[in-house]
mmCIF file of C-alpha atoms and ligand atoms in Angstrom:
data_model
loop_
_atom_site.group_PDB
_atom_site.id
_atom_site.type_symbol
_atom_site.label_atom_id
_atom_site.label_comp_id
_atom_site.label_asym_id
_atom_site.label_seq_id
_atom_site.Cartn_x
_atom_site.Cartn_y
_atom_site.Cartn_z
ATOM 1 C CA MET A 1 -0.736 13.971 -15.916
ATOM 2 C CA ALA A 2 -3.043 10.936 -15.814
ATOM 3 C CA ARG A 3 -3.702 11.008 -12.087
ATOM 4 C CA ASP A 4 -4.203 13.658 -9.463
ATOM 5 C CA HIS A 5 -1.710 13.044 -6.654
ATOM 6 C CA GLY A 6 -2.279 16.306 -4.851
ATOM 7 C CA PHE A 7 -3.566 16.558 -1.289
ATOM 8 C CA HIS A 8 -7.196 17.450 -0.664
ATOM 9 C CA PRO A 9 -8.933 18.490 2.570
ATOM 10 C CA VAL A 10 -11.347 15.731 3.606
ATOM 11 C CA ARG A 11 -13.671 15.643 6.594
ATOM 12 C CA ILE A 12 -13.861 12.644 8.908
ATOM 13 C CA THR A 13 -17.521 11.807 9.444
ATOM 14 C CA ARG A 14 -17.214 8.876 11.830
ATOM 15 C CA VAL A 15 -14.616 6.896 13.749
ATOM 16 C CA VAL A 16 -15.122 3.218 14.595
ATOM 17 C CA GLN A 17 -13.101 1.530 17.332
ATOM 18 C CA GLU A 18 -12.365 -1.876 15.762
ATOM 19 C CA THR A 19 -10.019 -3.291 18.413
ATOM 20 C CA ALA A 20 -8.043 -1.804 21.303
ATOM 21 C CA ASP A 21 -5.437 -0.535 18.835
ATOM 22 C CA ALA A 22 -7.229 -0.152 15.500
ATOM 23 C CA ARG A 23 -9.711 2.439 14.330
ATOM 24 C CA THR A 24 -11.631 2.970 11.121
ATOM 25 C CA PHE A 25 -11.894 6.523 9.812
ATOM 26 C CA VAL A 26 -14.930 7.152 7.627
ATOM 27 C CA LEU A 27 -14.072 9.914 5.168
ATOM 28 C CA ASP A 28 -16.332 12.319 3.329
ATOM 29 C CA ALA A 29 -14.383 11.764 0.112
ATOM 30 C CA PRO A 30 -16.528 11.467 -3.014
ATOM 31 C CA TRP A 31 -13.864 9.804 -5.145
ATOM 32 C CA PRO A 32 -14.236 6.659 -7.209
ATOM 33 C CA TYR A 33 -11.780 3.923 -6.317
ATOM 34 C CA ARG A 34 -11.113 0.240 -6.792
ATOM 35 C CA ALA A 35 -11.301 -2.320 -4.007
ATOM 36 C CA GLY A 36 -7.833 -2.818 -2.500
ATOM 37 C CA GLN A 37 -6.546 0.696 -3.193
ATOM 38 C CA PHE A 38 -5.155 3.156 -0.650
ATOM 39 C CA VAL A 39 -5.010 6.892 0.060
ATOM 40 C CA THR A 40 -2.043 8.816 1.429
ATOM 41 C CA PHE A 41 -2.427 11.165 4.406
ATOM 42 C CA ARG A 42 -0.244 14.189 5.081
ATOM 43 C CA ALA A 43 -0.011 14.385 8.880
ATOM 44 C CA CYS A 44 2.610 15.287 11.486
ATOM 45 C CA GLY A 45 4.682 16.733 8.629
ATOM 46 C CA VAL A 46 5.097 13.326 6.939
ATOM 47 C CA LEU A 47 3.178 11.164 4.471
ATOM 48 C CA ARG A 48 1.624 7.784 5.260
ATOM 49 C CA SER A 49 -0.578 5.517 3.133
ATOM 50 C CA TYR A 50 -3.639 3.650 4.421
ATOM 51 C CA SER A 51 -5.675 1.133 2.456
ATOM 52 C CA MET A 52 -9.417 1.295 2.158
ATOM 53 C CA SER A 53 -11.275 -1.232 4.268
ATOM 54 C CA SER A 54 -14.470 -0.202 2.499
ATOM 55 C CA SER A 55 -15.584 -1.500 -0.867
ATOM 56 C CA PRO A 56 -16.797 0.840 -3.607
ATOM 57 C CA ASP A 57 -19.375 -1.838 -4.425
ATOM 58 C CA THR A 58 -20.950 -2.304 -0.995
ATOM 59 C CA ASP A 59 -20.136 0.706 1.204
ATOM 60 C CA GLY A 60 -21.511 4.189 0.825
ATOM 61 C CA ALA A 61 -18.433 5.922 2.176
ATOM 62 C CA LEU A 62 -14.692 5.585 1.813
ATOM 63 C CA MET A 63 -13.089 4.138 4.964
ATOM 64 C CA THR A 64 -9.506 3.544 6.003
ATOM 65 C CA THR A 65 -8.492 1.459 8.996
ATOM 66 C CA VAL A 66 -5.380 2.341 10.964
ATOM 67 C CA LYS A 67 -3.630 0.110 13.469
ATOM 68 C CA ARG A 68 -1.202 1.470 16.056
ATOM 69 C CA VAL A 69 2.436 0.700 15.329
ATOM 70 C CA PRO A 70 4.425 0.753 18.600
ATOM 71 C CA GLY A 71 6.427 3.987 18.600
ATOM 72 C CA GLY A 72 4.894 4.940 15.247
ATOM 73 C CA LEU A 73 4.357 8.623 14.537
ATOM 74 C CA VAL A 74 1.251 8.898 12.379
ATOM 75 C CA SER A 75 -0.727 5.775 13.319
ATOM 76 C CA ASN A 76 -0.711 6.756 17.001
ATOM 77 C CA TRP A 77 -1.373 10.412 16.259
ATOM 78 C CA MET A 78 -4.386 9.570 14.106
ATOM 79 C CA ILE A 79 -5.866 7.193 16.647
ATOM 80 C CA ASP A 80 -5.244 9.531 19.592
ATOM 81 C CA ASN A 81 -6.238 12.802 17.961
ATOM 82 C CA LEU A 82 -8.675 12.471 15.084
ATOM 83 C CA GLY A 83 -12.428 12.475 15.554
ATOM 84 C CA PRO A 84 -15.628 13.243 13.657
ATOM 85 C CA GLY A 85 -15.576 16.709 12.086
ATOM 86 C CA ASP A 86 -11.791 16.890 11.823
ATOM 87 C CA VAL A 87 -10.337 17.638 8.420
ATOM 88 C CA VAL A 88 -7.366 15.682 7.109
ATOM 89 C CA GLU A 89 -5.229 16.086 4.002
ATOM 90 C CA VAL A 90 -5.491 13.088 1.711
ATOM 91 C CA THR A 91 -4.579 12.090 -1.842
ATOM 92 C CA ARG A 92 -7.035 10.466 -4.199
ATOM 93 C CA PRO A 93 -7.034 6.639 -4.133
ATOM 94 C CA ALA A 94 -4.191 4.815 -5.886
ATOM 95 C CA GLY A 95 -2.647 1.356 -6.020
ATOM 96 C CA VAL A 96 -2.744 -1.862 -8.012
ATOM 97 C CA PHE A 97 -3.624 -4.424 -5.304
ATOM 98 C CA CYS A 98 -6.944 -4.920 -7.058
ATOM 99 C CA LEU A 99 -9.168 -7.649 -8.446
ATOM 100 C CA ARG A 100 -8.619 -8.752 -11.991
ATOM 101 C CA GLU A 101 -11.287 -10.133 -14.259
ATOM 102 C CA THR A 102 -11.258 -13.870 -13.743
ATOM 103 C CA ALA A 103 -13.524 -16.625 -12.553
ATOM 104 C CA ALA A 104 -10.691 -18.204 -10.531
ATOM 105 C CA PRO A 105 -11.154 -18.409 -6.769
ATOM 106 C CA LEU A 106 -9.678 -15.640 -4.621
ATOM 107 C CA VAL A 107 -7.458 -16.958 -1.834
ATOM 108 C CA ALA A 108 -6.064 -14.331 0.536
ATOM 109 C CA PHE A 109 -3.472 -14.509 3.302
ATOM 110 C CA CYS A 110 -3.402 -11.528 5.624
ATOM 111 C CA GLY A 111 -1.862 -10.650 8.958
ATOM 112 C CA GLY A 112 -2.684 -7.852 11.425
ATOM 113 C CA SER A 113 -3.608 -4.606 9.659
ATOM 114 C CA GLY A 114 -3.056 -6.404 6.329
ATOM 115 C CA VAL A 115 -6.674 -7.497 6.568
ATOM 116 C CA THR A 116 -7.694 -3.931 5.605
ATOM 117 C CA PRO A 117 -7.327 -4.099 1.791
ATOM 118 C CA VAL A 118 -8.276 -7.784 1.864
ATOM 119 C CA LEU A 119 -11.664 -6.974 3.419
ATOM 120 C CA SER A 120 -12.219 -4.452 0.635
ATOM 121 C CA LEU A 121 -11.357 -7.067 -2.023
ATOM 122 C CA VAL A 122 -13.499 -9.735 -0.380
ATOM 123 C CA LYS A 123 -16.558 -7.479 -0.220
ATOM 124 C CA SER A 124 -16.208 -6.491 -3.881
ATOM 125 C CA ALA A 125 -15.530 -10.041 -5.083
ATOM 126 C CA LEU A 126 -18.625 -11.320 -3.284
ATOM 127 C CA ALA A 127 -20.799 -8.459 -4.521
ATOM 128 C CA THR A 128 -19.709 -8.273 -8.149
ATOM 129 C CA THR A 129 -18.583 -11.793 -9.100
ATOM 130 C CA ARG A 130 -19.507 -15.435 -8.522
ATOM 131 C CA ARG A 131 -15.971 -16.340 -7.427
ATOM 132 C CA ARG A 132 -15.270 -18.465 -4.370
ATOM 133 C CA VAL A 133 -13.338 -16.533 -1.726
ATOM 134 C CA ARG A 134 -11.131 -18.013 1.000
ATOM 135 C CA VAL A 135 -9.192 -15.985 3.546
ATOM 136 C CA LEU A 136 -6.608 -16.980 6.124
ATOM 137 C CA VAL A 137 -6.408 -14.190 8.703
ATOM 138 C CA ALA A 138 -3.399 -14.359 11.048
ATOM 139 C CA ASP A 139 -3.334 -12.424 14.319
ATOM 140 C CA ARG A 140 -1.424 -12.490 17.576
ATOM 141 C CA ASP A 141 -4.503 -13.350 19.639
ATOM 142 C CA ALA A 142 -8.289 -13.133 19.448
ATOM 143 C CA ASP A 143 -8.409 -9.554 20.801
ATOM 144 C CA ALA A 144 -6.200 -8.369 17.928
ATOM 145 C CA ILE A 145 -8.556 -9.550 15.159
ATOM 146 C CA ILE A 146 -9.827 -6.562 13.187
ATOM 147 C CA PHE A 147 -13.180 -7.019 11.366
ATOM 148 C CA ARG A 148 -13.965 -10.350 13.035
ATOM 149 C CA ALA A 149 -17.686 -9.522 13.165
ATOM 150 C CA GLN A 150 -17.789 -8.181 9.586
ATOM 151 C CA LEU A 151 -16.061 -11.284 8.244
ATOM 152 C CA ALA A 152 -18.356 -13.571 10.241
ATOM 153 C CA GLU A 153 -21.395 -11.740 8.943
ATOM 154 C CA LEU A 154 -20.149 -12.028 5.337
ATOM 155 C CA SER A 155 -19.543 -15.771 5.862
ATOM 156 C CA ASP A 156 -23.105 -16.173 7.163
ATOM 157 C CA ARG A 157 -24.443 -14.333 4.136
ATOM 158 C CA HIS A 158 -22.309 -16.282 1.620
ATOM 159 C CA PRO A 159 -21.850 -19.721 3.226
ATOM 160 C CA GLU A 160 -21.226 -21.414 -0.139
ATOM 161 C CA ARG A 161 -18.699 -18.897 -1.375
ATOM 162 C CA LEU A 162 -16.755 -17.448 1.571
ATOM 163 C CA GLU A 163 -14.516 -19.343 3.983
ATOM 164 C CA VAL A 164 -12.610 -17.419 6.661
ATOM 165 C CA HIS A 165 -10.002 -19.170 8.771
ATOM 166 C CA HIS A 166 -8.549 -17.327 11.781
ATOM 167 C CA HIS A 167 -5.023 -18.295 12.759
ATOM 168 C CA LEU A 168 -3.894 -17.176 16.228
ATOM 169 C CA ASP A 169 -0.169 -17.110 17.008
ATOM 170 C CA VAL A 170 -0.801 -17.628 20.742
ATOM 171 C CA LEU A 171 -2.399 -20.979 19.996
ATOM 172 C CA ASN A 172 -0.479 -22.202 16.958
ATOM 173 C CA ASP A 173 2.736 -20.179 16.707
ATOM 174 C CA TYR A 174 3.348 -18.296 13.421
ATOM 175 C CA VAL A 175 1.774 -19.525 10.198
ATOM 176 C CA SER A 176 3.984 -22.205 8.623
ATOM 177 C CA GLU A 177 4.612 -23.103 4.991
ATOM 178 C CA VAL A 178 2.751 -26.378 5.526
ATOM 179 C CA GLN A 179 -0.294 -24.464 6.778
ATOM 180 C CA VAL A 180 -0.188 -22.212 3.722
ATOM 181 C CA ARG A 181 -0.047 -25.233 1.417
ATOM 182 C CA ASN A 182 -2.859 -26.969 3.314
ATOM 183 C CA PHE A 183 -5.020 -23.870 3.106
ATOM 184 C CA VAL A 184 -4.490 -23.609 -0.662
ATOM 185 C CA ASN A 185 -5.319 -27.299 -0.990
ATOM 186 C CA VAL A 186 -6.835 -27.841 -4.440
ATOM 187 C CA ASP A 187 -7.117 -24.126 -5.285
ATOM 188 C CA ARG A 188 -3.757 -23.952 -7.038
ATOM 189 C CA HIS A 189 -5.294 -22.056 -9.935
ATOM 190 C CA ALA A 190 -6.597 -19.286 -7.619
ATOM 191 C CA ASP A 191 -5.520 -15.649 -7.561
ATOM 192 C CA PHE A 192 -3.566 -15.206 -4.305
ATOM 193 C CA TYR A 193 -3.604 -11.919 -2.374
ATOM 194 C CA LEU A 194 -1.009 -11.330 0.354
ATOM 195 C CA CYS A 195 -0.822 -8.499 2.862
ATOM 196 C CA GLY A 196 0.778 -8.491 6.300
ATOM 197 C CA PRO A 197 4.120 -8.250 8.097
ATOM 198 C CA ALA A 198 7.110 -8.726 5.761
ATOM 199 C CA PRO A 199 8.231 -12.138 7.160
ATOM 200 C CA PHE A 200 4.642 -13.440 6.929
ATOM 201 C CA MET A 201 4.410 -12.368 3.280
ATOM 202 C CA GLU A 202 7.820 -13.818 2.405
ATOM 203 C CA LEU A 203 6.880 -17.162 3.930
ATOM 204 C CA THR A 204 3.490 -17.206 2.241
ATOM 205 C CA GLU A 205 4.884 -16.280 -1.161
ATOM 206 C CA ARG A 206 7.618 -18.904 -0.864
ATOM 207 C CA ALA A 207 5.086 -21.576 0.080
ATOM 208 C CA LEU A 208 2.749 -20.640 -2.781
ATOM 209 C CA LEU A 209 5.544 -20.746 -5.353
ATOM 210 C CA ALA A 210 6.755 -24.099 -3.989
ATOM 211 C CA HIS A 211 3.170 -25.346 -4.227
ATOM 212 C CA GLY A 212 3.101 -24.588 -7.950
ATOM 213 C CA ALA A 213 1.515 -21.119 -8.065
ATOM 214 C CA GLY A 214 2.817 -18.857 -10.828
ATOM 215 C CA THR A 215 4.123 -15.376 -10.070
ATOM 216 C CA ASP A 216 1.288 -13.970 -12.194
ATOM 217 C CA GLN A 217 -1.229 -15.467 -9.726
ATOM 218 C CA ILE A 218 0.295 -13.739 -6.679
ATOM 219 C CA PHE A 219 -0.634 -10.163 -5.745
ATOM 220 C CA VAL A 220 1.110 -8.490 -2.828
ATOM 221 C CA GLU A 221 0.580 -5.235 -0.941
ATOM 222 C CA ARG A 222 3.607 -4.232 1.110
ATOM 223 C CA PHE A 223 3.022 -1.898 4.034
ATOM 224 C CA GLY A 224 6.819 -1.352 4.265
ATOM 225 C CA THR A 225 7.219 1.643 6.570
ATOM 226 C CA ALA A 226 9.263 4.698 5.798
ATOM 227 C CA SER A 227 11.280 4.054 8.941
ATOM 228 C CA GLU A 228 12.809 1.054 7.206
ATOM 229 C CA SER A 229 14.692 3.588 5.128
ATOM 230 C CA PRO A 230 17.206 6.062 6.532
ATOM 231 C CA ALA A 231 14.933 8.950 5.598
ATOM 232 C CA GLY A 232 12.052 7.529 7.630
ATOM 233 C CA ARG A 233 11.020 10.574 9.593
ATOM 234 C CA ALA A 234 12.300 13.246 7.317
ATOM 235 C CA PRO A 235 9.651 15.929 6.941
ATOM 236 C CA ALA A 236 7.390 15.964 3.907
ATOM 237 C CA GLU A 237 8.560 19.468 3.120
ATOM 238 C CA ASP A 238 11.973 21.003 3.262
ATOM 239 C CA PHE A 239 14.174 18.031 2.454
ATOM 240 C CA GLY A 240 17.634 18.765 1.134
ATOM 241 C CA GLU A 241 20.758 16.634 0.960
ATOM 242 C CA GLU A 242 24.366 17.368 0.215
ATOM 243 C CA PRO A 243 25.740 15.241 -2.610
ATOM 244 C CA PRO A 244 27.959 12.449 -1.299
ATOM 245 C CA GLU A 245 31.530 13.370 -2.233
ATOM 246 C CA GLU A 246 32.448 9.984 -3.653
ATOM 247 C CA GLU A 247 29.298 9.547 -5.795
ATOM 248 C CA PRO A 248 30.441 8.453 -9.286
ATOM 249 C CA ARG A 249 29.288 10.865 -11.966
ATOM 250 C CA GLU A 250 27.924 9.712 -15.286
ATOM 251 C CA GLU A 251 27.436 11.424 -18.617
ATOM 252 C CA GLY A 252 24.070 13.137 -18.629
ATOM 253 C CA THR A 253 21.734 15.190 -16.504
ATOM 254 C CA VAL A 254 18.644 14.871 -14.360
ATOM 255 C CA THR A 255 16.215 17.772 -14.512
ATOM 256 C CA VAL A 256 13.509 17.978 -11.874
ATOM 257 C CA VAL A 257 10.532 20.316 -11.895
ATOM 258 C CA LEU A 258 8.714 20.760 -8.587
ATOM 259 C CA ALA A 259 6.357 23.497 -7.437
ATOM 260 C CA GLY A 260 7.467 25.890 -10.155
ATOM 261 C CA LYS A 261 11.185 25.285 -9.530
ATOM 262 C CA ARG A 262 13.330 23.682 -12.228
ATOM 263 C CA ARG A 263 16.733 22.267 -11.250
ATOM 264 C CA THR A 264 19.282 20.288 -13.264
ATOM 265 C CA VAL A 265 22.034 18.176 -11.690
ATOM 266 C CA PRO A 266 24.642 15.904 -13.282
ATOM 267 C CA LYS A 267 23.619 12.255 -13.363
ATOM 268 C CA HIS A 268 25.128 9.991 -10.690
ATOM 269 C CA ALA A 269 25.394 6.236 -11.208
ATOM 270 C CA GLY A 270 22.980 4.154 -9.144
ATOM 271 C CA GLU A 271 21.025 7.169 -7.934
ATOM 272 C CA THR A 272 17.226 7.243 -7.988
ATOM 273 C CA LEU A 273 15.320 10.207 -9.364
ATOM 274 C CA LEU A 274 14.139 11.005 -5.828
ATOM 275 C CA GLN A 275 17.757 11.141 -4.630
ATOM 276 C CA SER A 276 18.698 13.333 -7.579
ATOM 277 C CA ALA A 277 15.816 15.669 -6.777
ATOM 278 C CA ARG A 278 16.995 15.988 -3.173
ATOM 279 C CA ARG A 279 20.561 16.507 -4.342
ATOM 280 C CA ALA A 280 19.202 19.315 -6.480
ATOM 281 C CA GLY A 281 17.986 20.961 -3.267
ATOM 282 C CA LEU A 282 14.307 20.192 -3.810
ATOM 283 C CA ALA A 283 11.863 18.688 -1.324
ATOM 284 C CA PRO A 284 9.788 16.193 -3.322
ATOM 285 C CA PRO A 285 7.000 14.161 -1.692
ATOM 286 C CA PHE A 286 7.794 10.615 -0.619
ATOM 287 C CA SER A 287 6.662 8.119 1.982
ATOM 288 C CA CYS A 288 7.475 4.396 1.898
ATOM 289 C CA GLU A 289 10.577 4.649 -0.340
ATOM 290 C CA ALA A 290 9.960 1.031 -1.249
ATOM 291 C CA GLY A 291 7.916 1.372 -4.442
ATOM 292 C CA ASN A 292 4.635 0.672 -2.675
ATOM 293 C CA CYS A 293 2.776 3.876 -1.958
ATOM 294 C CA ALA A 294 3.028 6.077 -5.090
ATOM 295 C CA THR A 295 3.487 9.218 -3.006
ATOM 296 C CA CYS A 296 6.682 10.088 -4.921
ATOM 297 C CA ILE A 297 5.081 9.764 -8.339
ATOM 298 C CA ALA A 298 6.184 12.096 -11.149
ATOM 299 C CA GLN A 299 5.798 12.409 -14.893
ATOM 300 C CA ILE A 300 8.766 11.792 -17.203
ATOM 301 C CA THR A 301 8.540 14.441 -19.897
ATOM 302 C CA ASP A 302 11.876 13.674 -21.537
ATOM 303 C CA GLY A 303 14.093 10.592 -21.440
ATOM 304 C CA GLU A 304 13.557 7.195 -19.831
ATOM 305 C CA ALA A 305 13.851 5.531 -16.426
ATOM 306 C CA LYS A 306 13.625 1.987 -15.121
ATOM 307 C CA MET A 307 12.035 1.223 -11.752
ATOM 308 C CA ARG A 308 13.759 -1.209 -9.397
ATOM 309 C CA VAL A 309 10.432 -2.054 -7.757
ATOM 310 C CA ASN A 310 6.944 -1.039 -8.824
ATOM 311 C CA ASN A 311 4.061 -2.136 -6.645
ATOM 312 C CA ALA A 312 1.898 0.903 -7.348
ATOM 313 C CA LEU A 313 1.635 1.835 -11.030
ATOM 314 C CA ASP A 314 -0.169 -0.213 -13.646
ATOM 315 C CA ASP A 315 1.221 -0.895 -17.131
ATOM 316 C CA ASP A 316 -0.751 1.918 -18.776
ATOM 317 C CA GLU A 317 0.533 4.458 -16.273
ATOM 318 C CA VAL A 318 4.121 3.333 -16.826
ATOM 319 C CA ALA A 319 3.564 3.511 -20.584
ATOM 320 C CA ASP A 320 2.232 7.075 -20.070
ATOM 321 C CA GLY A 321 5.559 8.039 -18.491
ATOM 322 C CA LEU A 322 4.600 8.000 -14.808
ATOM 323 C CA VAL A 323 7.403 6.907 -12.509
ATOM 324 C CA LEU A 324 7.875 6.161 -8.814
ATOM 325 C CA THR A 325 10.842 8.439 -8.296
ATOM 326 C CA CYS A 326 12.026 6.512 -5.214
ATOM 327 C CA GLN A 327 12.602 3.524 -7.505
ATOM 328 C CA GLY A 328 13.291 5.105 -10.898
ATOM 329 C CA GLU A 329 16.842 5.200 -12.248
ATOM 330 C CA PRO A 330 17.507 7.033 -15.519
ATOM 331 C CA VAL A 331 18.385 4.817 -18.457
ATOM 332 C CA SER A 332 18.689 7.665 -20.954
ATOM 333 C CA ALA A 333 21.553 10.143 -20.851
ATOM 334 C CA ASP A 334 19.269 13.051 -19.969
ATOM 335 C CA ILE A 335 15.939 12.903 -18.231
ATOM 336 C CA THR A 336 13.335 15.396 -17.057
ATOM 337 C CA VAL A 337 10.720 14.558 -14.432
ATOM 338 C CA VAL A 338 7.874 16.805 -13.358
ATOM 339 C CA TYR A 339 6.134 16.466 -9.994
ATOM 340 C CA GLU A 340 2.500 17.458 -9.935
ATOM 341 C CA ASP A 341 1.738 20.692 -8.094
HETATM 342 C C1 FAD B 430 0.327 1.028 0.313
HETATM 343 C C2 FAD B 430 0.282 1.018 1.831
HETATM 344 C C3 FAD B 430 -0.931 0.766 2.468
HETATM 345 C C4 FAD B 430 -0.993 0.724 3.865
HETATM 346 N N1 FAD B 430 -2.175 0.468 4.477
HETATM 347 C C5 FAD B 430 -2.261 0.427 5.841
HETATM 348 C C6 FAD B 430 -3.516 0.158 6.491
HETATM 349 O O1 FAD B 430 -4.537 -0.055 5.854
HETATM 350 N N2 FAD B 430 -3.538 0.167 7.845
HETATM 351 C C7 FAD B 430 -2.425 0.398 8.588
HETATM 352 O O2 FAD B 430 -2.529 0.412 9.824
HETATM 353 N N3 FAD B 430 -1.224 0.653 7.993
HETATM 354 C C8 FAD B 430 -1.117 0.691 6.643
HETATM 355 N N4 FAD B 430 0.080 0.974 6.036
HETATM 356 C C9 FAD B 430 1.250 1.299 6.878
HETATM 357 C C10 FAD B 430 1.233 2.779 7.201
HETATM 358 O O3 FAD B 430 1.428 3.542 6.018
HETATM 359 C C11 FAD B 430 2.368 3.217 8.141
HETATM 360 O O4 FAD B 430 3.583 2.749 7.633
HETATM 361 C C12 FAD B 430 2.172 2.686 9.555
HETATM 362 O O5 FAD B 430 0.953 3.164 10.113
HETATM 363 C C13 FAD B 430 3.335 3.174 10.453
HETATM 364 O O6 FAD B 430 3.422 4.549 10.371
HETATM 365 P P1 FAD B 430 3.774 5.432 11.670
HETATM 366 O O7 FAD B 430 4.001 6.832 11.198
HETATM 367 O O8 FAD B 430 2.780 5.213 12.748
HETATM 368 O O9 FAD B 430 5.106 4.761 12.151
HETATM 369 P P2 FAD B 430 6.616 5.252 11.902
HETATM 370 O O10 FAD B 430 6.849 6.531 12.592
HETATM 371 O O11 FAD B 430 6.893 5.168 10.434
HETATM 372 O O12 FAD B 430 7.378 4.115 12.687
HETATM 373 C C14 FAD B 430 7.291 2.721 12.282
HETATM 374 C C15 FAD B 430 8.199 1.901 13.213
HETATM 375 O O13 FAD B 430 9.543 2.301 13.072
HETATM 376 C C16 FAD B 430 10.069 2.725 14.310
HETATM 377 N N5 FAD B 430 10.911 3.910 14.028
HETATM 378 C C17 FAD B 430 10.500 5.077 13.484
HETATM 379 N N6 FAD B 430 11.543 5.912 13.324
HETATM 380 C C18 FAD B 430 12.624 5.251 13.786
HETATM 381 C C19 FAD B 430 14.001 5.560 13.891
HETATM 382 N N7 FAD B 430 14.494 6.751 13.494
HETATM 383 N N8 FAD B 430 14.839 4.634 14.411
HETATM 384 C C20 FAD B 430 14.358 3.428 14.810
HETATM 385 N N9 FAD B 430 13.069 3.085 14.747
HETATM 386 C C21 FAD B 430 12.221 3.975 14.226
HETATM 387 C C22 FAD B 430 8.879 3.053 15.172
HETATM 388 O O14 FAD B 430 9.162 2.913 16.536
HETATM 389 C C23 FAD B 430 7.898 2.053 14.702
HETATM 390 O O15 FAD B 430 8.110 0.808 15.321
HETATM 391 C C24 FAD B 430 0.168 0.987 4.635
HETATM 392 C C25 FAD B 430 1.375 1.259 3.975
HETATM 393 C C26 FAD B 430 1.434 1.273 2.590
HETATM 394 C C27 FAD B 430 2.743 1.563 1.905
#
């Protein structure tokens, strides 16, 4: 398999309190990564992804920044329980919310914890390119701004190339389409990076498209939580589902190989590979179930599948037969997928 998606023990070397409800965890993880990527933690019996706020080009260590989600399981547990010296289980970095080779300006729109991968991209773009970088950072109020000092310091160091605009909802209500258009201004040929709450990203994307940006200029990272799916808090291990009685069968089979077990079930129309694997009585890894986090990745060794959404695998990985099983539906009669041990 092209990538290692197993979990590895990693020591936390430092914790930085960024705001009242956000902390940065500095990890002793010697892996290469690209700015804008994320790692997935196994904690509290579930899997959650967190983007790097560090840049491989400017920071010595890999850092993730976690913001509390009210009522959220893992974000609160990490912030309340993890400290220097603790060991966490983490995957190697993954994700495609990365810089591409271009001289075009980088214009980013981020909200709340969405600033995390954007900071990583900004640091790398400033350090490794001559591109102009402009960021609109939306937050509820001034106390909620994560990385305010870091962004201000970067602006001081790169006054000609970096512009950071802070938008505060308490002063100006939510960001509007007009504000997005005004911020873009003449930079219609920029690469646009979007990360924040779903309604914020929808509005921003709509405004950019209406302003003449092409879909190939817009890069999005969706933090879509597992709780948005019915399986939200299902444990990472030990997941089994009874087949729905009325599920329409199709000609063909789905074979799933996981942790030395090989199971074959008849194909059901409209069912994802992840659902088939659960129906087969297996407990495959998954997290966001929205095609964002790559936790459910597997290798197709026979047959073909089409993904409904793919925000995590690049073209080469898809060509190599990797699939996000939460989004992959078989298009061949028979298919075999193998999860990495
Ligand atoms: C690629 C990617 C990168 C990410 N990067 C970051 C990052 O850099 N920083 C960051 O802070 N986050 C990031 N996230 C989001 C992160 O993975 C988690 O989704 C987030 O921290 C919430 O997880 P949680 O376990 O705390 O909350 P969850 O337990 O998943 O709960 C989320 C919300 O749903 C509600 N809820 C949960 N279960 C139920 C239920 N059964 N019924 C009703 N409501 C329910 C909770 O009350 C809460 O409001 C990223 C996500 C992805 C996919």
